[in-house]
PDB file of C-alpha atoms in Angstrom:
ATOM      1  CA  MET A   1     -13.503  40.516 -32.382  1.00 61.00           C
ATOM      2  CA  THR A   2     -14.516  43.082 -29.822  1.00 78.00           C
ATOM      3  CA  ARG A   3     -12.393  44.148 -26.939  1.00 77.00           C
ATOM      4  CA  GLU A   4     -14.762  42.533 -24.437  1.00 78.00           C
ATOM      5  CA  VAL A   5     -14.593  39.160 -26.212  1.00 75.00           C
ATOM      6  CA  ALA A   6     -10.806  39.390 -26.301  1.00 77.00           C
ATOM      7  CA  LYS A   7     -10.738  40.084 -22.551  1.00 79.00           C
ATOM      8  CA  LEU A   8     -12.948  37.051 -21.861  1.00 81.00           C
ATOM      9  CA  ILE A   9     -10.689  34.804 -23.937  1.00 80.00           C
ATOM     10  CA  VAL A  10      -7.548  36.056 -22.274  1.00 81.00           C
ATOM     11  CA  ARG A  11      -9.129  35.669 -18.832  1.00 83.00           C
ATOM     12  CA  ARG A  12     -10.245  32.142 -19.702  1.00 84.00           C
ATOM     13  CA  TYR A  13      -6.782  31.093 -20.781  1.00 84.00           C
ATOM     14  CA  LEU A  14      -5.187  32.834 -17.819  1.00 87.00           C
ATOM     15  CA  ILE A  15      -7.422  31.033 -15.336  1.00 85.00           C
ATOM     16  CA  ALA A  16      -6.826  27.705 -17.129  1.00 82.00           C
ATOM     17  CA  GLY A  17      -3.075  28.274 -16.838  1.00 84.00           C
ATOM     18  CA  LEU A  18      -3.346  29.199 -13.138  1.00 83.00           C
ATOM     19  CA  LEU A  19      -5.352  26.042 -12.437  1.00 81.00           C
ATOM     20  CA  VAL A  20      -2.481  24.017 -13.884  1.00 82.00           C
ATOM     21  CA  TRP A  21       0.452  25.834 -12.294  1.00 86.00           C
ATOM     22  CA  ILE A  22      -0.834  26.711  -8.826  1.00 83.00           C
ATOM     23  CA  PRO A  23      -1.066  23.047  -7.656  1.00 79.00           C
ATOM     24  CA  ILE A  24       2.299  22.283  -9.211  1.00 85.00           C
ATOM     25  CA  VAL A  25       4.073  25.224  -7.574  1.00 86.00           C
ATOM     26  CA  ALA A  26       2.360  24.569  -4.222  1.00 82.00           C
ATOM     27  CA  THR A  27       3.402  20.907  -4.320  1.00 84.00           C
ATOM     28  CA  VAL A  28       6.981  21.757  -5.202  1.00 85.00           C
ATOM     29  CA  LEU A  29       7.205  24.312  -2.409  1.00 85.00           C
ATOM     30  CA  VAL A  30       5.773  21.912   0.175  1.00 81.00           C
ATOM     31  CA  VAL A  31       8.041  19.048  -0.925  1.00 82.00           C
ATOM     32  CA  ARG A  32      11.037  21.377  -0.901  1.00 83.00           C
ATOM     33  CA  PHE A  33      10.215  22.582   2.567  1.00 83.00           C
ATOM     34  CA  ILE A  34       9.912  19.027   3.860  1.00 80.00           C
ATOM     35  CA  LEU A  35      13.170  17.973   2.211  1.00 80.00           C
ATOM     36  CA  ASN A  36      14.995  20.991   3.627  1.00 81.00           C
ATOM     37  CA  LEU A  37      13.540  20.217   7.070  1.00 79.00           C
ATOM     38  CA  LEU A  38      14.671  16.583   6.837  1.00 78.00           C
ATOM     39  CA  ASP A  39      18.084  17.646   5.661  1.00 78.00           C
ATOM     40  CA  GLU A  40      18.542  19.185   9.088  1.00 77.00           C
ATOM     41  CA  THR A  41      18.772  15.619  10.451  1.00 72.00           C
ATOM     42  CA  LEU A  42      22.220  15.404   8.799  1.00 75.00           C
ATOM     43  CA  LEU A  43      23.470  17.738  11.541  1.00 72.00           C
ATOM     44  CA  VAL A  44      23.435  14.778  13.932  1.00 70.00           C
ATOM     45  CA  LEU A  45      26.374  13.331  11.973  1.00 74.00           C
ATOM     46  CA  PRO A  46      29.953  14.439  12.723  1.00 77.00           C
ATOM     47  CA  SER A  47      31.223  17.164  10.411  1.00 75.00           C
ATOM     48  CA  SER A  48      33.676  14.762   8.771  1.00 73.00           C
ATOM     49  CA  LEU A  49      30.895  12.323   7.919  1.00 73.00           C
ATOM     50  CA  GLN A  50      28.384  14.745   6.512  1.00 74.00           C
ATOM     51  CA  PRO A  51      27.677  14.329   2.762  1.00 73.00           C
ATOM     52  CA  GLU A  52      28.923  17.807   1.839  1.00 74.00           C
ATOM     53  CA  ALA A  53      32.326  17.001   3.435  1.00 72.00           C
ATOM     54  CA  LEU A  54      32.559  13.581   1.795  1.00 74.00           C
ATOM     55  CA  LEU A  55      31.145  14.411  -1.646  1.00 74.00           C
ATOM     56  CA  GLY A  56      32.019  18.086  -1.865  1.00 73.00           C
ATOM     57  CA  VAL A  57      28.492  19.005  -3.010  1.00 74.00           C
ATOM     58  CA  HIS A  58      25.099  19.413  -1.355  1.00 73.00           C
ATOM     59  CA  ILE A  59      22.548  16.836  -2.496  1.00 74.00           C
ATOM     60  CA  PRO A  60      18.966  17.679  -1.449  1.00 74.00           C
ATOM     61  CA  GLY A  61      16.982  14.784  -0.031  1.00 75.00           C
ATOM     62  CA  LEU A  62      19.761  12.901   1.725  1.00 77.00           C
ATOM     63  CA  GLY A  63      18.240  13.950   4.998  1.00 78.00           C
ATOM     64  CA  ALA A  64      15.031  12.151   4.035  1.00 79.00           C
ATOM     65  CA  VAL A  65      17.034   8.987   3.320  1.00 79.00           C
ATOM     66  CA  LEU A  66      18.719   9.264   6.700  1.00 78.00           C
ATOM     67  CA  ALA A  67      15.378   9.873   8.461  1.00 79.00           C
ATOM     68  CA  VAL A  68      13.886   6.749   6.825  1.00 83.00           C
ATOM     69  CA  LEU A  69      16.921   4.699   7.881  1.00 84.00           C
ATOM     70  CA  ILE A  70      16.641   5.981  11.451  1.00 81.00           C
ATOM     71  CA  LEU A  71      12.913   5.082  11.539  1.00 82.00           C
ATOM     72  CA  LEU A  72      13.563   1.616  10.188  1.00 87.00           C
ATOM     73  CA  ALA A  73      16.397   1.060  12.673  1.00 85.00           C
ATOM     74  CA  THR A  74      14.239   2.298  15.539  1.00 84.00           C
ATOM     75  CA  GLY A  75      11.335   0.072  14.492  1.00 84.00           C
ATOM     76  CA  LEU A  76      13.668  -2.892  14.245  1.00 85.00           C
ATOM     77  CA  LEU A  77      15.056  -2.138  17.715  1.00 82.00           C
ATOM     78  CA  VAL A  78      11.719  -1.757  19.487  1.00 81.00           C
ATOM     79  CA  THR A  79      10.252  -4.944  18.091  1.00 82.00           C
ATOM     80  CA  ASN A  80      12.549  -7.175  20.147  1.00 82.00           C
ATOM     81  CA  ILE A  81      12.654  -7.793  23.886  1.00 82.00           C
ATOM     82  CA  ILE A  82      15.728  -5.642  24.535  1.00 81.00           C
ATOM     83  CA  GLY A  83      14.311  -2.723  22.555  1.00 80.00           C
ATOM     84  CA  ARG A  84      10.958  -2.865  24.338  1.00 82.00           C
ATOM     85  CA  SER A  85      12.714  -2.932  27.696  1.00 86.00           C
ATOM     86  CA  LEU A  86      14.700   0.183  26.718  1.00 84.00           C
ATOM     87  CA  VAL A  87      11.550   1.983  25.596  1.00 82.00           C
ATOM     88  CA  ARG A  88       9.756   1.133  28.854  1.00 85.00           C
ATOM     89  CA  ALA A  89      12.729   2.415  30.871  1.00 87.00           C
ATOM     90  CA  TRP A  90      12.751   5.606  28.823  1.00 83.00           C
ATOM     91  CA  GLU A  91       9.016   6.140  29.270  1.00 84.00           C
ATOM     92  CA  GLU A  92       9.261   5.540  33.039  1.00 86.00           C
ATOM     93  CA  LEU A  93      11.902   8.210  33.182  1.00 85.00           C
ATOM     94  CA  LEU A  94       9.760  10.677  31.238  1.00 82.00           C
ATOM     95  CA  ASN A  95       6.716   9.903  33.387  1.00 82.00           C
ATOM     96  CA  ARG A  96       8.615  11.144  36.427  1.00 84.00           C
ATOM     97  CA  ILE A  97       8.919  14.666  34.955  1.00 85.00           C
ATOM     98  CA  PRO A  98       5.619  16.521  35.642  1.00 83.00           C
ATOM     99  CA  PHE A  99       5.236  18.674  32.520  1.00 81.00           C
ATOM    100  CA  VAL A 100       7.061  16.351  30.118  1.00 80.00           C
ATOM    101  CA  ARG A 101       4.876  13.318  30.934  1.00 79.00           C
ATOM    102  CA  VAL A 102       1.722  15.246  30.021  1.00 80.00           C
ATOM    103  CA  VAL A 103       3.089  16.315  26.635  1.00 82.00           C
ATOM    104  CA  TYR A 104       4.732  12.962  25.867  1.00 81.00           C
ATOM    105  CA  GLY A 105       1.734  10.912  26.986  1.00 78.00           C
ATOM    106  CA  GLY A 106      -0.708  13.017  24.970  1.00 74.00           C
ATOM    107  CA  VAL A 107       1.355  12.943  21.800  1.00 76.00           C
ATOM    108  CA  LYS A 108       1.995   9.220  22.096  1.00 77.00           C
ATOM    109  CA  SER A 109      -1.711   8.451  22.639  1.00 72.00           C
ATOM    110  CA  PHE A 110      -2.667  10.610  19.653  1.00 69.00           C
ATOM    111  CA  SER A 111      -0.028   9.133  17.331  1.00 72.00           C
ATOM    112  CA  SER A 112      -0.881   5.584  18.445  1.00 69.00           C
ATOM    113  CA  THR A 113      -4.523   6.221  17.684  1.00 64.00           C
ATOM    114  CA  ILE A 114      -3.885   7.730  14.259  1.00 65.00           C
ATOM    115  CA  LEU A 115      -1.244   5.224  13.105  1.00 66.00           C
ATOM    116  CA  SER A 116      -2.926   2.144  14.516  1.00 62.00           C
ATOM    117  CA  ASN A 117      -4.832  -0.055  12.072  1.00 59.00           C
ATOM    118  CA  SER A 118      -7.208  -1.173  14.797  1.00 54.00           C
ATOM    119  CA  GLY A 119     -10.125   0.786  16.144  1.00 57.00           C
ATOM    120  CA  ASN A 120     -12.530   3.227  14.557  1.00 61.00           C
ATOM    121  CA  SER A 121     -10.688   6.516  15.145  1.00 70.00           C
ATOM    122  CA  PHE A 122     -10.601   8.694  12.057  1.00 77.00           C
ATOM    123  CA  LYS A 123     -12.155   5.870  10.058  1.00 78.00           C
ATOM    124  CA  LYS A 124     -15.679   7.352   9.844  1.00 89.00           C
ATOM    125  CA  VAL A 125     -16.688  10.679   8.263  1.00 93.00           C
ATOM    126  CA  LEU A 126     -19.776  12.082  10.014  1.00 94.00           C
ATOM    127  CA  LEU A 127     -22.177  14.867   9.372  1.00 94.00           C
ATOM    128  CA  ILE A 128     -23.490  16.615  12.488  1.00 94.00           C
ATOM    129  CA  GLN A 129     -25.442  19.767  13.247  1.00 93.00           C
ATOM    130  CA  TYR A 130     -22.866  22.180  14.608  1.00 91.00           C
ATOM    131  CA  PRO A 131     -22.528  24.897  15.879  1.00 89.00           C
ATOM    132  CA  ARG A 132     -26.295  25.054  16.021  1.00 89.00           C
ATOM    133  CA  PRO A 133     -29.261  23.105  14.664  1.00 90.00           C
ATOM    134  CA  GLY A 134     -29.687  23.721  10.941  1.00 90.00           C
ATOM    135  CA  LEU A 135     -25.960  24.168  10.265  1.00 93.00           C
ATOM    136  CA  TRP A 136     -24.082  21.053   9.251  1.00 94.00           C
ATOM    137  CA  SER A 137     -20.409  20.327   9.793  1.00 94.00           C
ATOM    138  CA  ILE A 138     -18.116  17.500   8.689  1.00 93.00           C
ATOM    139  CA  GLY A 139     -16.296  15.639  11.444  1.00 93.00           C
ATOM    140  CA  PHE A 140     -14.416  12.465  12.158  1.00 92.00           C
ATOM    141  CA  GLN A 141     -15.346   9.937  14.813  1.00 90.00           C
ATOM    142  CA  THR A 142     -12.495   9.596  17.296  1.00 86.00           C
ATOM    143  CA  ALA A 143     -14.121   7.532  20.052  1.00 83.00           C
ATOM    144  CA  SER A 144     -17.344   5.637  20.711  1.00 82.00           C
ATOM    145  CA  ASP A 145     -19.331   4.992  23.878  1.00 79.00           C
ATOM    146  CA  VAL A 146     -17.958   8.037  25.692  1.00 81.00           C
ATOM    147  CA  ARG A 147     -19.624   8.662  29.007  1.00 77.00           C
ATOM    148  CA  LEU A 148     -18.390  11.536  31.184  1.00 78.00           C
ATOM    149  CA  SER A 149     -21.527  12.445  33.104  1.00 76.00           C
ATOM    150  CA  ALA A 150     -24.967  11.097  33.925  1.00 71.00           C
ATOM    151  CA  VAL A 151     -26.566  14.116  32.201  1.00 73.00           C
ATOM    152  CA  GLN A 152     -25.609  12.592  28.838  1.00 73.00           C
ATOM    153  CA  GLY A 153     -28.464  10.146  29.244  1.00 74.00           C
ATOM    154  CA  SER A 154     -28.524   6.438  28.431  1.00 77.00           C
ATOM    155  CA  GLU A 155     -27.999   6.673  24.677  1.00 81.00           C
ATOM    156  CA  PRO A 156     -24.496   5.780  23.436  1.00 83.00           C
ATOM    157  CA  GLN A 157     -22.348   8.873  22.983  1.00 88.00           C
ATOM    158  CA  ILE A 158     -19.584   9.381  20.474  1.00 90.00           C
ATOM    159  CA  CYS A 159     -16.736  11.844  20.309  1.00 90.00           C
ATOM    160  CA  VAL A 160     -16.389  13.754  17.044  1.00 92.00           C
ATOM    161  CA  PHE A 161     -13.460  15.900  15.938  1.00 92.00           C
ATOM    162  CA  ILE A 162     -14.516  18.861  13.780  1.00 93.00           C
ATOM    163  CA  PRO A 163     -11.471  20.290  11.948  1.00 91.00           C
ATOM    164  CA  THR A 164     -11.122  23.922  10.982  1.00 90.00           C
ATOM    165  CA  THR A 165     -10.503  25.021   7.427  1.00 87.00           C
ATOM    166  CA  PRO A 166      -8.077  25.346   5.694  1.00 82.00           C
ATOM    167  CA  ASN A 167      -5.941  24.062   8.586  1.00 82.00           C
ATOM    168  CA  PRO A 168      -7.401  20.672   9.665  1.00 83.00           C
ATOM    169  CA  THR A 169      -4.796  20.196  12.419  1.00 79.00           C
ATOM    170  CA  SER A 170      -6.860  22.421  14.707  1.00 86.00           C
ATOM    171  CA  GLY A 171     -10.519  22.147  15.532  1.00 90.00           C
ATOM    172  CA  PHE A 172     -13.067  21.169  18.170  1.00 90.00           C
ATOM    173  CA  ILE A 173     -14.325  17.986  19.773  1.00 90.00           C
ATOM    174  CA  VAL A 174     -17.974  17.511  20.582  1.00 92.00           C
ATOM    175  CA  LEU A 175     -19.827  14.717  22.353  1.00 91.00           C
ATOM    176  CA  LEU A 176     -23.234  13.822  21.016  1.00 91.00           C
ATOM    177  CA  PRO A 177     -25.679  10.892  20.805  1.00 90.00           C
ATOM    178  CA  ARG A 178     -24.894   8.428  18.052  1.00 90.00           C
ATOM    179  CA  SER A 179     -28.371   8.889  16.583  1.00 89.00           C
ATOM    180  CA  GLU A 180     -27.638  12.598  15.912  1.00 91.00           C
ATOM    181  CA  ALA A 181     -24.694  11.866  13.631  1.00 93.00           C
ATOM    182  CA  ILE A 182     -25.047  10.846   9.982  1.00 93.00           C
ATOM    183  CA  GLU A 183     -22.300   8.573   8.663  1.00 93.00           C
ATOM    184  CA  LEU A 184     -21.282   9.649   5.186  1.00 92.00           C
ATOM    185  CA  ASP A 185     -20.277   7.407   2.324  1.00 89.00           C
ATOM    186  CA  MET A 186     -17.075   9.412   1.989  1.00 89.00           C
ATOM    187  CA  SER A 187     -13.397   8.531   2.534  1.00 88.00           C
ATOM    188  CA  VAL A 188     -11.255  10.418   4.995  1.00 86.00           C
ATOM    189  CA  ASP A 189      -9.057  11.615   2.178  1.00 86.00           C
ATOM    190  CA  ALA A 190     -12.025  13.055   0.276  1.00 88.00           C
ATOM    191  CA  ALA A 191     -13.281  14.816   3.397  1.00 90.00           C
ATOM    192  CA  MET A 192      -9.840  16.277   4.051  1.00 88.00           C
ATOM    193  CA  LYS A 193      -9.615  17.573   0.480  1.00 87.00           C
ATOM    194  CA  MET A 194     -12.948  19.302   0.924  1.00 88.00           C
ATOM    195  CA  ILE A 195     -11.841  20.894   4.216  1.00 88.00           C
ATOM    196  CA  VAL A 196      -8.413  22.029   2.963  1.00 85.00           C
ATOM    197  CA  THR A 197      -9.848  23.521  -0.234  1.00 84.00           C
ATOM    198  CA  LEU A 198     -12.464  25.520   1.690  1.00 83.00           C
ATOM    199  CA  GLY A 199     -15.205  23.364   0.177  1.00 84.00           C
ATOM    200  CA  VAL A 200     -14.163  24.004  -3.446  1.00 81.00           C
ATOM    201  CA  VAL A 201     -13.372  20.295  -4.053  1.00 80.00           C
ATOM    202  CA  VAL A 202     -16.631  18.485  -3.215  1.00 81.00           C
ATOM    203  CA  PRO A 203     -16.845  14.728  -3.569  1.00 77.00           C
ATOM    204  CA  ALA A 204     -19.437  13.436  -5.980  1.00 70.00           C
ATOM    205  CA  ALA A 205     -22.710  12.468  -4.370  1.00 63.00           C
ATOM    206  CA  PRO A 206     -23.154   8.647  -4.021  1.00 58.00           C
ATOM    207  CA  THR A 207     -25.565   7.092  -6.436  1.00 55.00           C
ATOM    208  CA  PRO A 208     -28.738   5.768  -4.793  1.00 53.00           C
TER     209      PRO A 208
END
């Protein structure tokens, strides 16, 4: 066996090992970060009631359990008449504060759109020519029949969010005629994987 062949074999096995361990390590690090972040919610408890004081040992993940319980309790509260009245009073208070009402209103509208089962926001994966004709970008339809000015013409306009890669939480929004967007037979999850992986993970082409 020549030295070049040995190098190719070692490189092949090394890459195969990296392809196995890199996703595992990345997943563990992300999950660990999220659990540590959620464990900070335990600070809302009095010192005498915190798990470390009661059990004498730190148990990772208890913050996630507390966060889930808080979310369930909040959801149970706001689904009755008293809870909805409290939420309306709280929102009226926030709407009186100039800067806070802009941030709170924007975040609430965005989260309501994303988490709602109704509507077509982030339900369709589109292919559009952006940033210039001949270059294609993947985007998500966020709104339909958007009309801001008469110069848009009479054709129905849609709003498309084009995420950046590898961070899809930032991006651009563009308004364009519905006829200029191609709806892809691709799930939102598959499109997100392609964006996050810099286009390395490409969904299989649909069979004709």
